[in-house]
CSV table of C-alpha atoms in Angstrom, one decimal:
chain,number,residue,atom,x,y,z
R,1,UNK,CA,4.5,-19.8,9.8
R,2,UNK,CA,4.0,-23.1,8.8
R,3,UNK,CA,4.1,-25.1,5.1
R,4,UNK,CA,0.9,-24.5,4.9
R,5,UNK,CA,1.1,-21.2,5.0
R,6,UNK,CA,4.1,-21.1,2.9
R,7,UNK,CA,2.5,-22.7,-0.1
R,8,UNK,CA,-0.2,-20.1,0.3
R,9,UNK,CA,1.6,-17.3,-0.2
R,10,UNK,CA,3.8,-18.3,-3.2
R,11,UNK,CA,0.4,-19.5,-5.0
R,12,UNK,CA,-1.1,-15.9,-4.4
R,13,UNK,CA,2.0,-14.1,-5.3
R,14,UNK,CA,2.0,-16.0,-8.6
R,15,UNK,CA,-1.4,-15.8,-9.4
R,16,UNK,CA,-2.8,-12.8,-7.7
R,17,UNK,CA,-6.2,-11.9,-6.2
R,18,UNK,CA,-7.3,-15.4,-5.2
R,19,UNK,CA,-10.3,-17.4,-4.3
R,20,UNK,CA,-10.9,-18.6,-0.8
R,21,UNK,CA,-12.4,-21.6,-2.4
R,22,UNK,CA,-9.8,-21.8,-4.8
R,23,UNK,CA,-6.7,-22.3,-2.1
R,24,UNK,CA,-8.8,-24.7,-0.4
R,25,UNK,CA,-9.3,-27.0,-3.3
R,26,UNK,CA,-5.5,-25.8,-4.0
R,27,UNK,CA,-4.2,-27.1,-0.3
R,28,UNK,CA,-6.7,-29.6,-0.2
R,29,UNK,CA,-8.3,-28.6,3.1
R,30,UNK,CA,-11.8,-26.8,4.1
R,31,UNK,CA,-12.2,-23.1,3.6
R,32,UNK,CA,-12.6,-22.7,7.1
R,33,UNK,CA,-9.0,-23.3,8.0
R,34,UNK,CA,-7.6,-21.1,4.8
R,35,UNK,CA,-10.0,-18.2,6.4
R,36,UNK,CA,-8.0,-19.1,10.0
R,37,UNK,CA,-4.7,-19.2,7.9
R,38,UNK,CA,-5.3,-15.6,6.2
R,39,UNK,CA,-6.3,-13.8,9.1
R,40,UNK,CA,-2.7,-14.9,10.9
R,41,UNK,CA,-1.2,-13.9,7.2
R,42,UNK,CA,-3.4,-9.9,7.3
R,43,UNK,CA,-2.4,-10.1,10.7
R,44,UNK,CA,1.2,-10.1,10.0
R,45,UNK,CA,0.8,-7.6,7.3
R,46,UNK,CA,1.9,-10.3,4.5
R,47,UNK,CA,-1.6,-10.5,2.4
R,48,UNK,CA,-4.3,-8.6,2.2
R,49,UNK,CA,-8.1,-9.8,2.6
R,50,UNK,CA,-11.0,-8.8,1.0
R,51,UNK,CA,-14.5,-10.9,1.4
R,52,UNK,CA,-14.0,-14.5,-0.3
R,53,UNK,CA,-10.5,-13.4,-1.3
R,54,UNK,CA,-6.7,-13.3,-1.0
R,55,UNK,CA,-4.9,-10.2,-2.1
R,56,UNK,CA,-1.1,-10.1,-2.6
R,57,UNK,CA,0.6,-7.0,-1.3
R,58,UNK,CA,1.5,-3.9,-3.6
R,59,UNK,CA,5.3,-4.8,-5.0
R,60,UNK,CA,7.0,-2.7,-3.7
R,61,UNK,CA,5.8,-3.0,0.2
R,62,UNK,CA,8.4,-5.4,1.9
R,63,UNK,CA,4.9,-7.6,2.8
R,64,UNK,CA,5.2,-8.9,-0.8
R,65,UNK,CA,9.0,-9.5,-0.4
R,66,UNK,CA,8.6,-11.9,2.3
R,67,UNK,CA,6.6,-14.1,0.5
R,68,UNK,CA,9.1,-14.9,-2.2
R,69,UNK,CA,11.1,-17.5,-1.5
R,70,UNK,CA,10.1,-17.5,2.1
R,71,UNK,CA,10.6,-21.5,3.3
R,72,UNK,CA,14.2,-20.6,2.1
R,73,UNK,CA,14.5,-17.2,4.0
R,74,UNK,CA,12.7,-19.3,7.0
R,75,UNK,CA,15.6,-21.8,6.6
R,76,UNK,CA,18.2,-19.1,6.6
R,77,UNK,CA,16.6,-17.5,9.4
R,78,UNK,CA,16.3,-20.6,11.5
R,79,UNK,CA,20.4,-21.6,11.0
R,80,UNK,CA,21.3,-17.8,11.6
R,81,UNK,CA,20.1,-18.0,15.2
R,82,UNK,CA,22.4,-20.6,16.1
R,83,UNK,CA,25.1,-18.1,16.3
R,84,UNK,CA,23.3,-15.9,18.9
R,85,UNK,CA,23.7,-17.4,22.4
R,86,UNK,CA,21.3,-16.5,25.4
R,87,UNK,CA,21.8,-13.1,26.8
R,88,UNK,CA,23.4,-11.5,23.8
R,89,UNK,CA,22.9,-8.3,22.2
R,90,UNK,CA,22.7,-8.2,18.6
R,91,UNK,CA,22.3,-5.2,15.3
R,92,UNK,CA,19.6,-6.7,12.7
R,93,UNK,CA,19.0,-4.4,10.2
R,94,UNK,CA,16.0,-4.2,7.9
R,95,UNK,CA,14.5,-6.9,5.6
R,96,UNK,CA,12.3,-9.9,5.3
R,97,UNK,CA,14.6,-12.5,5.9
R,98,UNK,CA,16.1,-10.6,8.8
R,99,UNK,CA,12.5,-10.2,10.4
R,100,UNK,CA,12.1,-14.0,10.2
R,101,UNK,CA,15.6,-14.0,12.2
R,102,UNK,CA,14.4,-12.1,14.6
R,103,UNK,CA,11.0,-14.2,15.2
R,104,UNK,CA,13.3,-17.1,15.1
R,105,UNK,CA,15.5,-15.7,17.9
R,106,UNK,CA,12.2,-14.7,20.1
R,107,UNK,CA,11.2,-18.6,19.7
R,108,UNK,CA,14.4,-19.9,20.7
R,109,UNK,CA,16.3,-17.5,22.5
R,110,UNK,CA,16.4,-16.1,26.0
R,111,UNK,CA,17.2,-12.5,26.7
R,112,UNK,CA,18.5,-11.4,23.8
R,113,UNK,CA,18.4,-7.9,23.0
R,114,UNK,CA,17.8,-6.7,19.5
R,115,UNK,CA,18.7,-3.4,18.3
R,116,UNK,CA,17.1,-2.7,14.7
R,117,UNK,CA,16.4,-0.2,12.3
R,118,UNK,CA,13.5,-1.6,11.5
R,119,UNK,CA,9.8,-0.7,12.5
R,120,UNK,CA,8.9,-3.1,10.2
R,121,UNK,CA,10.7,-6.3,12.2
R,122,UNK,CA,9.6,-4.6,15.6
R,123,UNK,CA,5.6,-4.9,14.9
R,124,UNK,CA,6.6,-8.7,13.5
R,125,UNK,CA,8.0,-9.6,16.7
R,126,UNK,CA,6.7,-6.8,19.7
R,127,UNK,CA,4.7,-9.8,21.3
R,128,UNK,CA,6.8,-11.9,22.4
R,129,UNK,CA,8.2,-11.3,25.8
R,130,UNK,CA,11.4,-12.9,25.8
R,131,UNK,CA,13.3,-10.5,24.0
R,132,UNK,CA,14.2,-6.9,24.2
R,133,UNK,CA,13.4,-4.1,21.2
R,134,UNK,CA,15.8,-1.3,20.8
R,135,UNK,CA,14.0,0.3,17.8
R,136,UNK,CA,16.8,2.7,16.1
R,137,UNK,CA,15.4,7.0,15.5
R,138,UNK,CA,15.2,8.6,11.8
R,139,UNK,CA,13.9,9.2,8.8
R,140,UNK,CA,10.8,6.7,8.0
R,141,UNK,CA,10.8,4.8,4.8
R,142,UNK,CA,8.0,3.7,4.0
R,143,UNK,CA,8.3,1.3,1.3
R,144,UNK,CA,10.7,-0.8,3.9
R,145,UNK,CA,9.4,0.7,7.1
R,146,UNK,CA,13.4,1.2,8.2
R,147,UNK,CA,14.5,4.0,9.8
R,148,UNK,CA,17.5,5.6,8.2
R,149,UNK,CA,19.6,8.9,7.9
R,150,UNK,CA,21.6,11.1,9.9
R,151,UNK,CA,19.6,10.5,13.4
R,152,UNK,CA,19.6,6.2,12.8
R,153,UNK,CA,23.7,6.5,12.2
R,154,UNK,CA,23.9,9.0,15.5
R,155,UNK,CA,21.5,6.3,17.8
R,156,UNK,CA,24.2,3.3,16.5
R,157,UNK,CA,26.7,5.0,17.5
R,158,UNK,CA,25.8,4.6,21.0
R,159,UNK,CA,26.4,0.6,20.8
R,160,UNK,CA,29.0,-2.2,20.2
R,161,UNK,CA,28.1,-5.2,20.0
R,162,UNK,CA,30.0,-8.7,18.8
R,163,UNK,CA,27.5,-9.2,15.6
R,164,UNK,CA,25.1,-7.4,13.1
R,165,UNK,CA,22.8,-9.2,10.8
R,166,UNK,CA,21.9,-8.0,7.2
R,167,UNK,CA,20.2,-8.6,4.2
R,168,UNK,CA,21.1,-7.8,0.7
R,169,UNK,CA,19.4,-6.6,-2.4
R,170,UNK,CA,22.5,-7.9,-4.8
R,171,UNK,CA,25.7,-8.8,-5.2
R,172,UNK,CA,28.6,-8.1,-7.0
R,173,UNK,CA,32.8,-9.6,-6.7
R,174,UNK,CA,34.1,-6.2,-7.4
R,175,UNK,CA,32.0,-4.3,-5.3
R,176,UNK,CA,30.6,-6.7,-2.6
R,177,UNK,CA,27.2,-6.3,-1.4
R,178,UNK,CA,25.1,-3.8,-3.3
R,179,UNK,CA,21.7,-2.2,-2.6
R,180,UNK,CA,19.5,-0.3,-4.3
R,181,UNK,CA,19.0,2.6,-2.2
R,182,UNK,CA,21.7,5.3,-1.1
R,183,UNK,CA,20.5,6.7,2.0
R,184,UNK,CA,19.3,3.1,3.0
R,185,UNK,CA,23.1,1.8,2.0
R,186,UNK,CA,24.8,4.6,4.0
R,187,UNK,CA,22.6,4.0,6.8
R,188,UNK,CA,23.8,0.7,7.3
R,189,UNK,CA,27.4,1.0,6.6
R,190,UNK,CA,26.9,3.4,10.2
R,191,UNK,CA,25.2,0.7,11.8
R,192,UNK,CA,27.9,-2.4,10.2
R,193,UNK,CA,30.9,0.4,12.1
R,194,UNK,CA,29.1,-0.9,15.5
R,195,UNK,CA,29.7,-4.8,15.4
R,196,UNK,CA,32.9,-7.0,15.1
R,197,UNK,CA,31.3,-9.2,12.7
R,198,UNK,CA,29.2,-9.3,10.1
R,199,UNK,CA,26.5,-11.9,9.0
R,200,UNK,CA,25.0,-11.7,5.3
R,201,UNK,CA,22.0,-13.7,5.1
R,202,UNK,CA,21.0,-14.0,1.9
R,203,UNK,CA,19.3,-16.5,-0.7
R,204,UNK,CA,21.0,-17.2,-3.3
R,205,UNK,CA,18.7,-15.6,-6.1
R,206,UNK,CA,20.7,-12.3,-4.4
R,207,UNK,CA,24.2,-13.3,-5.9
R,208,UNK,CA,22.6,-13.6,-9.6
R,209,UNK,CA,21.5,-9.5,-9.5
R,210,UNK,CA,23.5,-6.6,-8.6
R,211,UNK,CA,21.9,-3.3,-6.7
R,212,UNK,CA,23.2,0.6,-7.8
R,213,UNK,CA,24.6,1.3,-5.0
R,214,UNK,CA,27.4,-0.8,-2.7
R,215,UNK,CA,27.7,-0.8,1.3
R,216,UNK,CA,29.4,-3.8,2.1
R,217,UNK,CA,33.3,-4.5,0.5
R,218,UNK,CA,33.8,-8.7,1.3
R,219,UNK,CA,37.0,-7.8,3.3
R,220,UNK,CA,34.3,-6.5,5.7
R,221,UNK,CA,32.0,-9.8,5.8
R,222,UNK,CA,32.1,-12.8,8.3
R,223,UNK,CA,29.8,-15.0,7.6
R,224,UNK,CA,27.2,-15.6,4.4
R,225,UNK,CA,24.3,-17.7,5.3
R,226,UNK,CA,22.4,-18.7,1.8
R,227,UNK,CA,20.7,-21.7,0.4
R,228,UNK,CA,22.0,-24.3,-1.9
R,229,UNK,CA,21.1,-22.6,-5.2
R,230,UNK,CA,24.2,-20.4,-4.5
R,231,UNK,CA,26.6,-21.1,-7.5
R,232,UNK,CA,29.5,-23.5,-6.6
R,233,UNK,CA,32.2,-21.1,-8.2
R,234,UNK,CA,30.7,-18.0,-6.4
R,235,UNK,CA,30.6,-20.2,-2.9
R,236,UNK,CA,34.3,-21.0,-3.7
R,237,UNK,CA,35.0,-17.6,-4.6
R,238,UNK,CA,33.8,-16.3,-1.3
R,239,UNK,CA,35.6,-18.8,0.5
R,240,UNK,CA,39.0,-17.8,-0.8
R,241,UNK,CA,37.8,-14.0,0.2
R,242,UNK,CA,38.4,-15.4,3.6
R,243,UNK,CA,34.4,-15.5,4.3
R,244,UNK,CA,32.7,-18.6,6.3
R,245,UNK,CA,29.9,-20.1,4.2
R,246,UNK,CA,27.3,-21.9,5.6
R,247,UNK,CA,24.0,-23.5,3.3
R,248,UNK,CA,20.5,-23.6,4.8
């Protein structure tokens, strides 16, 4: 996705059903290009389209997560697949941020193997042919389009790998990472088991909330990759937790 696009979606996520006429005049380009840029958007699943209009996606579908604070998420996304060298086999579990990851390592990468949870980050990323899907068994949410529950934490089990790659839904100093659903949560602390390290990524708006439910203690995390927002004293405080930082 590009700025255009970008701009797009956090001016229909703010103001709702939109205009085709009124993002053109918005973007300053013709409505022919806006149509070309929401039918790549519907195609990813990110917006809806309805004739002469742009239609966000319902709340709680993670299509409507990704486009908040998504050239931030792309950011994160971008510097996270640094770390993943040619040929490598990697966990990414569910997430916006952690599809972008993905479509960023399909773009730069050669012959890396994903294994995810996610059906979700699969159908973002099935066409490219550089990179190889495992797509993890279980229980379908639907909200997330993950796969979790006793058959997702039997398939991990089957693989080791080096790193895993996660999102967050908050964050808390006595409790670490937090989500906000259990069988979600338990899910991944089966699949976090089957890496050496673990790499947050995370923008920072995720260290001012904290989720019900915890999966990650910081004694388990290797890496945090966030955006400048992140709060000095909570950067500092991870550091002295023994966790590598690194800003977007």
């Amino acid at each position: 996705m590009n700025k255009r696009h970008t701009k797009l979606l956090e001016y229909i996520t703010l103001h709702g059903k939109t205009e085709v006429s009124a993002l053109a005049e918005y973007l300053g380009t013709s409505k022919v290009t806006i149509r070309k840029d929401l039918d790549f958007l519907s195609e990813k699943g990110i917006l809806k389209r309805e004739r002469g209009y742009a239609v966000p996606n319902d709340p709680s579908d993670i299509n409507y997560r990704m486009a908040f604070h998504l050239d931030t998420k792309q950011r994160i996304a971008q510097i996270a697949a640094t770390y993943v060298k040619d040929g490598e086999t990697v966990i990414v579990e569910s997430g916006s941020t952690c599809a972008l990851f993905a479509e960023e390592l399909a773009k730069t990468k050669q012959n890396v193997t994903i294994i995810t949870n996610s059906m979700y980050l699969a159908n973002y990323v099935c066409s490219y042919t550089n990179i190889q899907l495992i797509l993890l068994g279980g229980t379908l949410q639907p909200h997330s389009q993950s796969m979790v529950g006793p058959l997702t934490k039997d398939a991990i089990r089957s693989f080791h790998v080096d790193k895993i790659f996660t999102g967050t839904d908050g964050y808390s100093r006595e409790f670490g990472f937090t989500g906000e659903d259990l069988i979600r949560a338990d899910t991944l602390s089966a699949m976090i088991a089957s890496a050496n390290h673990t790499y947050v990524l995370a923008d920072s708006a995720k260290f001012r909330q904290t989720g019900s439910v915890y999966f990650l203690k910081l004694e388990d995390v290797y890496q945090v990759i966030t955006d400048s927002n992140i709060d000095l004293d909570e950067k500092d405080y991870l550091e002295r937790q023994g966790i590598h930082i690194t800003i977007a």
